[in-house]
Coordinates of C-alpha atoms in Angstrom, one line a residue:
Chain A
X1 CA 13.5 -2.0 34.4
X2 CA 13.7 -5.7 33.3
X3 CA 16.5 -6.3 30.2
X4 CA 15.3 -6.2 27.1
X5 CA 13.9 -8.5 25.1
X6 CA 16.0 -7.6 21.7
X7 CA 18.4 -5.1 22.3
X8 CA 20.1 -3.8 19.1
X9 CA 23.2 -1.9 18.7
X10 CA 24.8 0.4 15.7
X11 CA 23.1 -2.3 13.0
X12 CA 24.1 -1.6 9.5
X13 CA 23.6 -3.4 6.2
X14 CA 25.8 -3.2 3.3
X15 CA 25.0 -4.1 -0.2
X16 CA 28.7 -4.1 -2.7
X17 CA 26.9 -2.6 -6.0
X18 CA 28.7 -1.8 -9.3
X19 CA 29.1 1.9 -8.0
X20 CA 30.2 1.4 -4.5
X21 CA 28.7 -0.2 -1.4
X22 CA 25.4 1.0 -0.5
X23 CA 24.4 1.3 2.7
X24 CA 20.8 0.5 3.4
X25 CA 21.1 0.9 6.8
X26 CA 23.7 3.4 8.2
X27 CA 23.7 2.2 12.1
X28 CA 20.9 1.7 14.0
X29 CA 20.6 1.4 17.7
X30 CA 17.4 0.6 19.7
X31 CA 15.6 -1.6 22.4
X32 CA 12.7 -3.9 22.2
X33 CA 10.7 -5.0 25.6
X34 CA 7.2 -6.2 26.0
X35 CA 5.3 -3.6 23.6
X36 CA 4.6 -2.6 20.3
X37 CA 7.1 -0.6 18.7
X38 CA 6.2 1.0 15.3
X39 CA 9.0 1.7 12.5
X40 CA 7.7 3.9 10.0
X41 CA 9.5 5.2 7.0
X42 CA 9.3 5.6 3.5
X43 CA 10.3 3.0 0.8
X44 CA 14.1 2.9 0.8
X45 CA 14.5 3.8 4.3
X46 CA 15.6 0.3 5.6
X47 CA 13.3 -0.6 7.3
X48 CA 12.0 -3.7 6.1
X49 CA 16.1 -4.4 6.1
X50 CA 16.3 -4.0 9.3
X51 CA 13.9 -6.7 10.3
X52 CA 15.6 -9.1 8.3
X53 CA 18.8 -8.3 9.6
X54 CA 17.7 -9.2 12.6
X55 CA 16.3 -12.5 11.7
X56 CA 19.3 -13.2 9.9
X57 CA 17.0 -13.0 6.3
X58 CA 19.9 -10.5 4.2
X59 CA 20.7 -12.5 1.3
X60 CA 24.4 -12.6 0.2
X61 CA 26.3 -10.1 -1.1
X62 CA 24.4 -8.5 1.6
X63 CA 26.2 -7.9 5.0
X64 CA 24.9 -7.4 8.3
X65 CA 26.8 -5.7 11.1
X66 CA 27.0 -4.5 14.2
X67 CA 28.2 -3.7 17.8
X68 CA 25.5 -6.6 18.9
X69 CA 22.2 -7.7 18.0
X70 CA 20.7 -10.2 21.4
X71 CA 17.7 -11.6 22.3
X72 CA 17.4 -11.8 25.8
X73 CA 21.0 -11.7 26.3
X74 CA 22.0 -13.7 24.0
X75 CA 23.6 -12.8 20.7
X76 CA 22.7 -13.6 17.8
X77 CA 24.4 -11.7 15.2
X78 CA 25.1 -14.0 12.5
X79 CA 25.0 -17.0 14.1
X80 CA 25.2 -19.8 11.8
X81 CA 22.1 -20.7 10.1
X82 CA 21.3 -24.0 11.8
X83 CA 21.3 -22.3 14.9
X84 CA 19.5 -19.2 13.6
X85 CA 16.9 -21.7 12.5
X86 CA 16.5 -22.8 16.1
X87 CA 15.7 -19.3 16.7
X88 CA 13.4 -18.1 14.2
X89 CA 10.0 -18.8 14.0
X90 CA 10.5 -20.2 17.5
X91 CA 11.3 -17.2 19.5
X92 CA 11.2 -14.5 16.7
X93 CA 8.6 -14.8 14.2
X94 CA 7.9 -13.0 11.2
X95 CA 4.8 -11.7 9.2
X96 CA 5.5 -10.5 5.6
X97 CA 2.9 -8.0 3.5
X98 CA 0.8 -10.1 1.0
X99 CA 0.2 -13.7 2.3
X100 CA -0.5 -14.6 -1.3
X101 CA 3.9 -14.8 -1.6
X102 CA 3.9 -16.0 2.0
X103 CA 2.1 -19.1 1.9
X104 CA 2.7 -22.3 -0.1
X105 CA -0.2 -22.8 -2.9
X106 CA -0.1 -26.3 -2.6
X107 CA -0.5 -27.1 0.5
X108 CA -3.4 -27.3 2.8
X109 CA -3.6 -24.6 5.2
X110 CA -3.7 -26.8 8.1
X111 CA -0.6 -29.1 6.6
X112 CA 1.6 -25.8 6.5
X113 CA 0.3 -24.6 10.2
X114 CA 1.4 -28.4 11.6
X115 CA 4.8 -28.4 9.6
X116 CA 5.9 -25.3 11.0
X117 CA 4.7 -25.7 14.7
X118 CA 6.3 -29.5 14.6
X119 CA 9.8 -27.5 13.0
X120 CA 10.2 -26.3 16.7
X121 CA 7.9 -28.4 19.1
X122 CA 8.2 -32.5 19.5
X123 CA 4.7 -32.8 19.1
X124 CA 2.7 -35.7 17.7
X125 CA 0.6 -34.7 14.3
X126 CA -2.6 -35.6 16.6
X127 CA -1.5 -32.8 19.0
X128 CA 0.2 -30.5 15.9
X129 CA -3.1 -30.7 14.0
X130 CA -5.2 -29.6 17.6
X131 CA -2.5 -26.7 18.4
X132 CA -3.4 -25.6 14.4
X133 CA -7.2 -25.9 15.1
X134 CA -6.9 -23.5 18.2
X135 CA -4.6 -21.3 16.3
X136 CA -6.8 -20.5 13.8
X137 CA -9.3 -20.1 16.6
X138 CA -7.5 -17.7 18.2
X139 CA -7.5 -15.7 14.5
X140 CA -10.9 -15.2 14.9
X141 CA -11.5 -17.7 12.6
X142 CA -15.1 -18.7 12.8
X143 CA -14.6 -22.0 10.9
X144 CA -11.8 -23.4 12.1
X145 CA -12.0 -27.3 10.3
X146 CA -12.8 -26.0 7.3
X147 CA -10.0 -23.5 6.5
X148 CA -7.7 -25.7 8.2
X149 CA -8.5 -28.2 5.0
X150 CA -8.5 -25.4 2.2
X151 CA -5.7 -24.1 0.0
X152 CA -4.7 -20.9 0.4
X153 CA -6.2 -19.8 -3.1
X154 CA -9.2 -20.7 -1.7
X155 CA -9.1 -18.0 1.1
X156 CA -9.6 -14.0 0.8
X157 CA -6.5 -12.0 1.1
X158 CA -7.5 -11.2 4.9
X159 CA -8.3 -14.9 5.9
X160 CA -4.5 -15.5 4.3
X161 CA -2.8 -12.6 6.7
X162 CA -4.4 -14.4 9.9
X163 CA -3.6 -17.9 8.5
X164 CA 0.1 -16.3 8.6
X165 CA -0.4 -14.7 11.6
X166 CA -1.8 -17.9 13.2
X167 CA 0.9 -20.2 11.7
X168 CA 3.7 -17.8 12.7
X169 CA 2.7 -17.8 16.7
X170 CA 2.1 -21.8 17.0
X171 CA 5.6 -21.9 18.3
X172 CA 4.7 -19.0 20.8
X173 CA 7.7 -16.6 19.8
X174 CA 8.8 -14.1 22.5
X175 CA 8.7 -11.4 19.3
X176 CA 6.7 -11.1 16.2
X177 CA 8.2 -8.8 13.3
X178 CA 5.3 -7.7 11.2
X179 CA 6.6 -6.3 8.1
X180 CA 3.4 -4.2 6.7
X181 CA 0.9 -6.7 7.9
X182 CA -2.0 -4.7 6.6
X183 CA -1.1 -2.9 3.8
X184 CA -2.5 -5.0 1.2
X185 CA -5.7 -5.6 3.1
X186 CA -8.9 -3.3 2.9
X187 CA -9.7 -1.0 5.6
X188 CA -12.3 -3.3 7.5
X189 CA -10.4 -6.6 7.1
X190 CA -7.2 -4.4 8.7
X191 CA -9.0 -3.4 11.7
X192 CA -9.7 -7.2 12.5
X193 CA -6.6 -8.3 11.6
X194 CA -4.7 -5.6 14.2
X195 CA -7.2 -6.2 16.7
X196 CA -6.0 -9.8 16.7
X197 CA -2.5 -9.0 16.9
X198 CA -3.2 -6.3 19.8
X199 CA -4.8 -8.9 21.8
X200 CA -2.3 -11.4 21.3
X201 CA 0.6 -9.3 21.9
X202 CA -1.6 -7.9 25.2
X203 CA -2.4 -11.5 26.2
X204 CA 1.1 -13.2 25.7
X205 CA 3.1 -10.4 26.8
X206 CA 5.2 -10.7 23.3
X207 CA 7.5 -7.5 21.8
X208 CA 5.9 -6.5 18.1
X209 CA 8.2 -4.8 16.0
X210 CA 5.5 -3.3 13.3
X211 CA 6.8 -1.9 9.9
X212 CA 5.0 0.6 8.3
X213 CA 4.5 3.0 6.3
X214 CA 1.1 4.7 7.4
X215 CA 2.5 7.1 10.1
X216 CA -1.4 7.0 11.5
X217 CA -2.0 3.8 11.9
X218 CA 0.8 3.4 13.8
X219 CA 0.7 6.4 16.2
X220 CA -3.0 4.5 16.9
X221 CA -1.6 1.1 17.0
X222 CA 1.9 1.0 18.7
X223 CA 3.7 2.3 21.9
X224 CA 6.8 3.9 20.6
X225 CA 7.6 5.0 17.0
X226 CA 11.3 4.6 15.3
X227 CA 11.0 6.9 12.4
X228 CA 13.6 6.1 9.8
X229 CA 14.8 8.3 7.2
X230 CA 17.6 6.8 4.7
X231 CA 18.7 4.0 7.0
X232 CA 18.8 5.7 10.0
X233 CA 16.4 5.9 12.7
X234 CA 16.0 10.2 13.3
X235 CA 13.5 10.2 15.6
X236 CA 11.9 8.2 18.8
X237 CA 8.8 8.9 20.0
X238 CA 6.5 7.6 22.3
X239 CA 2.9 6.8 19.8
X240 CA 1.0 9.2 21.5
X241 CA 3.6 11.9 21.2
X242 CA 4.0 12.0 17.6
X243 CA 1.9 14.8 16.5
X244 CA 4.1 17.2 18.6
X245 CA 7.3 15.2 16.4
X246 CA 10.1 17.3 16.6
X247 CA 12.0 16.7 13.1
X248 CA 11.5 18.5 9.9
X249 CA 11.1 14.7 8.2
X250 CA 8.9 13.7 10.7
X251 CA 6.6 16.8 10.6
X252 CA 6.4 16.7 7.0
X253 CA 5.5 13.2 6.0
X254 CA 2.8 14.0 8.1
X255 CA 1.7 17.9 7.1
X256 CA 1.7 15.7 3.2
X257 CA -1.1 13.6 4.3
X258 CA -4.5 14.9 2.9
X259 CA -6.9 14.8 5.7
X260 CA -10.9 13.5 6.0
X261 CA -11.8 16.2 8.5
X262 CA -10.3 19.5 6.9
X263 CA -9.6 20.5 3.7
X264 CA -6.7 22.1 2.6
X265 CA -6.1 24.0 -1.0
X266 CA -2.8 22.7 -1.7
X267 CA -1.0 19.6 0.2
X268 CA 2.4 20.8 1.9
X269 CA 5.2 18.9 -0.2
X270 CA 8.1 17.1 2.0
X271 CA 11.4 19.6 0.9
X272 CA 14.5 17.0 1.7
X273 CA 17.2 18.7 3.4
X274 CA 20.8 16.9 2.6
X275 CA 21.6 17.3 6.2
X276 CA 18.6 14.6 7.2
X277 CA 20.9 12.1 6.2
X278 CA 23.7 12.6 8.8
X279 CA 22.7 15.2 10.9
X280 CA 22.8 14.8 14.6
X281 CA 19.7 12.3 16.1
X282 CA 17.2 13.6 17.8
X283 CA 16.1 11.5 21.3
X284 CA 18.6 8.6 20.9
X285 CA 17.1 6.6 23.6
X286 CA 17.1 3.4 22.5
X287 CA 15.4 2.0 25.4
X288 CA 11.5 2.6 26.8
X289 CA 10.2 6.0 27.2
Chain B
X1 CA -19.9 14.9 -19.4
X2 CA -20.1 11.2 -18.2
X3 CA -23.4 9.4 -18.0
X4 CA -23.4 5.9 -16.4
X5 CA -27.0 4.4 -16.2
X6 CA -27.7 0.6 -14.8
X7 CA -24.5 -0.5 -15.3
X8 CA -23.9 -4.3 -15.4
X9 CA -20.6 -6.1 -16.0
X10 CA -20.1 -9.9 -15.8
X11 CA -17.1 -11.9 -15.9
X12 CA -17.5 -15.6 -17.4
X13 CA -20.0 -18.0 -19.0
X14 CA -23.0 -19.2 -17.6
X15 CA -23.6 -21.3 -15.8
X16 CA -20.3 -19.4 -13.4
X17 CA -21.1 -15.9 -13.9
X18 CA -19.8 -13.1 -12.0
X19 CA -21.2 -10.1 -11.6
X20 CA -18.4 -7.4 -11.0
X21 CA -21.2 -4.2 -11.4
X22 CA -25.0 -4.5 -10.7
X23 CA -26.9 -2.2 -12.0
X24 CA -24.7 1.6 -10.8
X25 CA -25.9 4.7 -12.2
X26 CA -23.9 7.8 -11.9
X27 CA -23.3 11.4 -13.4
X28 CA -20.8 13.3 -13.9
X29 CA -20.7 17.0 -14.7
X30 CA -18.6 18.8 -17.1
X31 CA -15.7 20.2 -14.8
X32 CA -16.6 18.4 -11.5
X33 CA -14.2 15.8 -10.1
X34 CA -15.8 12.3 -8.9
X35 CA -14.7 9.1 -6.6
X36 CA -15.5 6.0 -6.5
X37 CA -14.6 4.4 -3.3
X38 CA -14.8 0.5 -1.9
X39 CA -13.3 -2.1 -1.0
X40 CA -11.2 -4.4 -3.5
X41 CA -13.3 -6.7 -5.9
X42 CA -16.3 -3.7 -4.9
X43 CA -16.7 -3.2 -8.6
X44 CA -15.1 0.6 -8.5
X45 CA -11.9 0.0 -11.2
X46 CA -14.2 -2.3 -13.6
X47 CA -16.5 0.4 -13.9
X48 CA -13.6 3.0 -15.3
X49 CA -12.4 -0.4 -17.7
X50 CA -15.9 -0.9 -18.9
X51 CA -16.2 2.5 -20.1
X52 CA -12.4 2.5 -21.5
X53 CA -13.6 -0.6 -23.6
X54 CA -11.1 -3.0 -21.6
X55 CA -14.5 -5.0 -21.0
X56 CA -16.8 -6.2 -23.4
X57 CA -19.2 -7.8 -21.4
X58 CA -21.2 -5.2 -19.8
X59 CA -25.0 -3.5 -20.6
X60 CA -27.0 -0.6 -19.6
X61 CA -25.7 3.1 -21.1
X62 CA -22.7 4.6 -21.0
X63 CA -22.4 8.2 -22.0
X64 CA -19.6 10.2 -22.9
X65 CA -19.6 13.8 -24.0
X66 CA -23.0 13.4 -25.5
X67 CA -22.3 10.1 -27.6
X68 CA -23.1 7.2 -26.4
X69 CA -20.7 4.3 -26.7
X70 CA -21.3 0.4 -27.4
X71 CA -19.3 -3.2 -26.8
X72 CA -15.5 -2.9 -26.5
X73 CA -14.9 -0.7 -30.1
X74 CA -14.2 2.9 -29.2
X75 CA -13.9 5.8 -32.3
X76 CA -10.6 7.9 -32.1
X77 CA -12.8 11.1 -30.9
X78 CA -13.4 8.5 -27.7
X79 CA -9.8 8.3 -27.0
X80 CA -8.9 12.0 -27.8
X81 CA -11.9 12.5 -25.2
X82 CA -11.0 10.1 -22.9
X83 CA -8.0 8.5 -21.2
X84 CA -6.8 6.5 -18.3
X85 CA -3.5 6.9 -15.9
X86 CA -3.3 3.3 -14.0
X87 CA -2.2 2.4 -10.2
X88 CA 1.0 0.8 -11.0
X89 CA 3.7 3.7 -12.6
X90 CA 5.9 0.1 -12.8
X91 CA 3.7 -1.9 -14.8
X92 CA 2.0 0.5 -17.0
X93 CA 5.2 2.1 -19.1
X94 CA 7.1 0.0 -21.6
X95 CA 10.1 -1.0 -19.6
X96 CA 12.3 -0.6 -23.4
X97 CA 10.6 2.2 -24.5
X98 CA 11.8 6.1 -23.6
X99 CA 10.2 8.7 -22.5
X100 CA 10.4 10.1 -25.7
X101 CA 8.8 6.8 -28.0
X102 CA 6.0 6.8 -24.6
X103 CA 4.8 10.1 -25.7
X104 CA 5.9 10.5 -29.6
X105 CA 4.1 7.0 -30.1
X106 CA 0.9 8.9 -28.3
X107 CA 0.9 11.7 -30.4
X108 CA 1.5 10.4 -33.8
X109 CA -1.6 7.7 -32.9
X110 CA -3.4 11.1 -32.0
X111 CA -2.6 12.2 -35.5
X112 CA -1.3 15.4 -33.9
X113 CA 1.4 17.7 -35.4
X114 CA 4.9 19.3 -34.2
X115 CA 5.5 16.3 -31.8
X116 CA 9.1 17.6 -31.2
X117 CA 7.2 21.2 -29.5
X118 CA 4.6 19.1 -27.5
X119 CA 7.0 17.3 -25.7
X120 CA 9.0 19.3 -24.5
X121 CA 5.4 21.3 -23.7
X122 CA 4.2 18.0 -21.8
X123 CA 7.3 17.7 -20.1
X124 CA 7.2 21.0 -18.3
X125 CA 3.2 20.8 -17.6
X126 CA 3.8 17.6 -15.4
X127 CA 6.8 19.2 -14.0
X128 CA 9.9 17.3 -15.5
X129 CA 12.2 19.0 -17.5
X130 CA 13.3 18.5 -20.8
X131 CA 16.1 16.7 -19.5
X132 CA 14.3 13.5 -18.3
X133 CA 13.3 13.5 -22.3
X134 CA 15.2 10.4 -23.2
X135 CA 15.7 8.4 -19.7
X136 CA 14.0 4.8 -19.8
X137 CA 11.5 3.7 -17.0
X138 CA 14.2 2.3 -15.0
X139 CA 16.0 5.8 -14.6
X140 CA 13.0 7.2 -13.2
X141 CA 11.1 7.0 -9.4
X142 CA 7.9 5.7 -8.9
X143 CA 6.6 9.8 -8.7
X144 CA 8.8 11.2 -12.3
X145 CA 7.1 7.7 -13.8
X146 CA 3.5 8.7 -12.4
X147 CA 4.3 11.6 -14.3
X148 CA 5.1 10.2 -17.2
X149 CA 1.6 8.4 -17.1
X150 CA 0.0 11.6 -16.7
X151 CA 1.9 13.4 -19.6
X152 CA 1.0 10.6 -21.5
X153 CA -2.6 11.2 -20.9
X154 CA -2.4 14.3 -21.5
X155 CA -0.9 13.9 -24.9
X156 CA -4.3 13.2 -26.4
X157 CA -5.4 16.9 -25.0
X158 CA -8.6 15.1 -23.6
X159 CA -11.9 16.7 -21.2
X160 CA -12.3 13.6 -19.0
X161 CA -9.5 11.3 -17.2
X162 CA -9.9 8.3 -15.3
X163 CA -7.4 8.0 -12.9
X164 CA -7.2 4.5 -11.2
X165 CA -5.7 4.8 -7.8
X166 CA -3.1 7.5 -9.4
X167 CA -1.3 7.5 -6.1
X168 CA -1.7 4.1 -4.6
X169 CA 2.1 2.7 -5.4
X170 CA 3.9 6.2 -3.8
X171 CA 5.1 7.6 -1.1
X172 CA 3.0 9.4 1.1
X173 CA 5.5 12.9 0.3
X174 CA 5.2 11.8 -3.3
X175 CA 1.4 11.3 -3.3
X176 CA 1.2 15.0 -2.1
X177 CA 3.5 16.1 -5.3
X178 CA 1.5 14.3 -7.4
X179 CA -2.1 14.9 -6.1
X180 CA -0.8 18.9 -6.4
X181 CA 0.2 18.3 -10.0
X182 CA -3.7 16.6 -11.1
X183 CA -5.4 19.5 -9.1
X184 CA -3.7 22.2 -11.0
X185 CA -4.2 20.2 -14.3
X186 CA -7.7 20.3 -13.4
X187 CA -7.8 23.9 -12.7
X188 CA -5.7 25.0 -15.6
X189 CA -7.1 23.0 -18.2
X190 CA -11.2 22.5 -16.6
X191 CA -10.6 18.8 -17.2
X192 CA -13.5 15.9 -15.6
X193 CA -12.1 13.6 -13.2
X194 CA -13.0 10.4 -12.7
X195 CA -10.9 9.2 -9.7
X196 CA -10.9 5.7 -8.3
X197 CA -9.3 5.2 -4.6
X198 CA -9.7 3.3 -1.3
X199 CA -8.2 5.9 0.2
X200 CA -11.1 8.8 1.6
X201 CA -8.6 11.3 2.3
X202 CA -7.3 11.4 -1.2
X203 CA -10.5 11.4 -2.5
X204 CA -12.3 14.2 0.0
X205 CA -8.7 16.0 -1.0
X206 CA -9.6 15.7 -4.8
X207 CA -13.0 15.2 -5.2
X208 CA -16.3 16.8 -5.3
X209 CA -18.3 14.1 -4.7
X210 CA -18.1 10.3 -4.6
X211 CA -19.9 7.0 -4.8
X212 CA -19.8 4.5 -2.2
X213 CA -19.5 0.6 -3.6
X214 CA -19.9 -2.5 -1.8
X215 CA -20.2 -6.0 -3.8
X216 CA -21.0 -4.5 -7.3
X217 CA -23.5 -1.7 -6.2
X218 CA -23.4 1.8 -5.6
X219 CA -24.4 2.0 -2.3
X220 CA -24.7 5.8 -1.8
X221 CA -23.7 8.9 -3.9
X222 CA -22.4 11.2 -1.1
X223 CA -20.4 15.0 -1.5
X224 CA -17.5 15.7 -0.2
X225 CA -18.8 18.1 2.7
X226 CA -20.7 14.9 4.0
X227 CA -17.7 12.3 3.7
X228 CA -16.0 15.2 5.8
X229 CA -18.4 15.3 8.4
X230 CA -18.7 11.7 8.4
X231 CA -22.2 11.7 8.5
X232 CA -23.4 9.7 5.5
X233 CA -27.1 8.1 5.0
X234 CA -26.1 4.7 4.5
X235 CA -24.3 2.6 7.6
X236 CA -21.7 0.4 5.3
X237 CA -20.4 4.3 4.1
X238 CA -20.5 5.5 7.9
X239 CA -18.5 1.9 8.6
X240 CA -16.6 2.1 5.7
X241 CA -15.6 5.7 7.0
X242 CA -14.7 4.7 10.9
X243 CA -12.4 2.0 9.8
X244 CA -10.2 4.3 7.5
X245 CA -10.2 6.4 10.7
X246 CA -7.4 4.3 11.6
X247 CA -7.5 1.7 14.8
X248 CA -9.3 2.5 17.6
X249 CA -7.5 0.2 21.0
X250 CA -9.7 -1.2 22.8

């Protein structure tokens, strides 16, 4: 097996709090190669934190540890921010849930694609303004020209998420985190917008790192699952493998979902053991499957 | 119980009018339990805020319990009738208010009596104790807030409730907890629901039957047995159905 493109080791986050340190993630251990790896969990279970930790995005007091966080070999555990700038958005990009908060109101579309691909390429603006145009072509957009001259109020909230996703793989990144990419986007729109993502992680060979919280979605979407459960990862599974999920948490979050195919009088409520927290990790593989 | 016949609603002046509802028609029996389902901007929420009175500019007939209501002035028998929980258990409570004022405030508008009893009563229906009595919104998770929403719907002792994505904001293990808690309300109490979601699971879980919306219209009023079978009349529904599925790789 070739070496990983991210490999992560015993990450953990600490926030100092009035009452104590809180520890939004307790030590987390995994590998990323050339797929699509899906981290699921609920809200509070650090997983968005854990894909800013590794993009070095944890705002003081926040502090990131661990035994080693490196991209293709190379570390880059708090690295100091001019050189973490080197690194993100050129070789790890990111895609946050509502482009609305993600992209600047007053700037043309196109302007913002061309900044940030210039940030990390020396390219002349006639060449920066052509690599935007076949960005947003690669989107799916049908239009190119003319969303590259609108504002981003002037696009629907699924235009926005590929304007994002288009902007944030100009620089051709070796990983994309995608931190609920669909989530705020209706159920048609989402379909488009992970197709898009599926083909250009297919045809560029990148690693995805896809946050979620919709256990289904993922299972269809990604190659291996991390399921997190109050900053820890509990299980790994391989996508296709996670209906047979071995732990309680897992196999709860997903006997709560109501289903469209069989009805069921009452739904089956997620009882929280105590012992979920620390209790001994099941398939701690951090690598592929 | 609630009559909806060509409803319009428009947003603006001319000559940049918006219509947010063309022309939907829909009934609702006494008892039953109804979704409306779409995409956003389909026109499915405005419909519950037009006949809450949160919209004025709307025409056709509304019908609730027999009386028919008019413009954006609802009688206090409309709002003992009648009430709403929102999506958003973070926006729709009074961050400075307790749980306590939430519901006291409610009752005493409701002109009802022994307030100090029908807490502690609506507490324990919606499954928090007495003990979360006088906790502020900020003490609470998004499901005991939820909750709170619900008890304070309840307050008013209506038939019908319009619940607007109840569950949209939670946790998947939450959602379950509090989907449990409006079915046995239902049961126990034979309330109407009127329930708005994008999600089809939730509403096949809750619902009896449902109205498909796309751009303003009701495209197709559907029950539940067909939404489960995925075999509806109209293609948008049978779309609309396959890409809630989930993603299909190619």
């Amino acid at each position: 097996m070739t070496a990983p493109l991210l490999s992560v080791r015993d990450l953990r986050v600490n926030f100092p709090t009035r009452s104590g340190v809180f520890e939004a993630v307790r030590g987390i251990t995994f590998d990323l190669g050339r797929e699509r790896l899906g981290v699921v969990g609920e809200s509070g279970s650090g997983k968005s934190m854990t894909g800013r930790a590794i993009l070095g995005l944890v705002r003081p007091p926040g502090k990131v540890t661990a035994e080693r966080i490196d991209l293709q070999g190379q570390p880059i555990l708090n690295l100091p921010e001019d050189q973490m700038r080197a690194i993100r958005g050129q070789r790890i990009s990111m895609v946050m849930q509502d482009p609305k908060f993600s992209l600047n109101p007053v700037m043309t579309v196109g302007a913002q694609i061309m900044e940030a691909y210039r940030l990390h390429a020396r390219a002349t603006r006639a060449e920066a303004r052509q690599k935007a145009l076949d960005m947003l072509a690669a989107v799916q957009i049908r239009d190119p020209q003319r969303v590259f001259d609108s504002y981003p109020h002037e696009v629907s909230g699924g235009m926005g998420q590929r304007i994002m996703i288009a902007m944030m793989l100009a620089p051709d990144p070796d990983i994309l985190i995608a931190d609920e990419p669909t989530s705020a986007l209706d159920v048609s729109v989402r379909t488009e917008v992970l197709r898009i993502m599926d083909r250009l992680v297919q045809d560029r060979g990148m690693g995805l790192i896809f946050i979620s919280h919709d256990l289904n979605l993922v299972a269809q979407f990604c190659d291996r699952v991390l399921i997190m459960y109050a900053g820890r990862v509990v299980e790994t599974l391989a996508a296709s493998d996670l209906h047979n999920a071995r732990h309680p948490y897992t196999q709860g979050l997903l006997n709560s979902l109501p289903r469209l195919d069989t009805a069921v009088d009452r739904l089956p409520v997620l009882k929280r053991e105590a012992s979920w927290r620390d209790a001994e990790i099941l398939t701690p593989q951090p690598g592929g499957l | 119980m609630l009559n909806v016949d060509h409803l319009d609603v428009w947003f603006g002046k001319p000559p940049e009018v918006f219509h947010a509802v063309r022309d939907a028609s829909f009934h609702v029996a006494e008892g039953e339990s109804f979704g409306l389902v779409g995409e956003s901007g389909s026109g499915k929420s405005t419909i519950l805020r037009a006949i809450t009175g949160l919209v004025d500019s709307w025409s056709g007939k509304i019908e609730v319990a027999g009386e028919a209501i008019h413009g954006r002035r609802r009688s206090k028998g409309f709002h003992r009738t009648v009430q709403m929980v929102f999506q958003d258990p973070y926006a729709s409570l009074h961050p400075r208010h307790s749980v306590d004022r939430v519901l006291s405030e409610t009752l005493k508008l409701q002109g009802m009596d022994d307030i100090d009893a029908r807490i502690d009563r609506l507490l324990a229906q919606v499954g928090l104790g007495s003990g979360f009595r006088f906790r502020y919104p900020h003490q609470l998770s998004g499901g005991q807030r939820q909750r709170v929403a619900i008890a304070r719907a309840l307050a008013a002792e209506p038939r019908l409730l319009l619940l607007d994505e109840p569950t949209s904001a939670l946790d998947v293990s939450v959602q379950a907890e509090i989907l449990n808690l409006l079915a046995d309300l239902r049961r126990d109490r034979g309330l109407t629901y009127v329930m708005v979601s994008h999600d089809l699971s939730v509403v096949a879980h809750m619902c009896d039957r449902l109205a498909v919306m796309r751009a303003g219209q009701v495209v197709e009023i559907m029950d539940v047995a067909t939404l489960r079978a995925q075999a509806p009349a109209d293609q948008y529904s049978r779309d609309l159905i396959a890409a809630s599925l989930g993603y299909a790789r190619s």
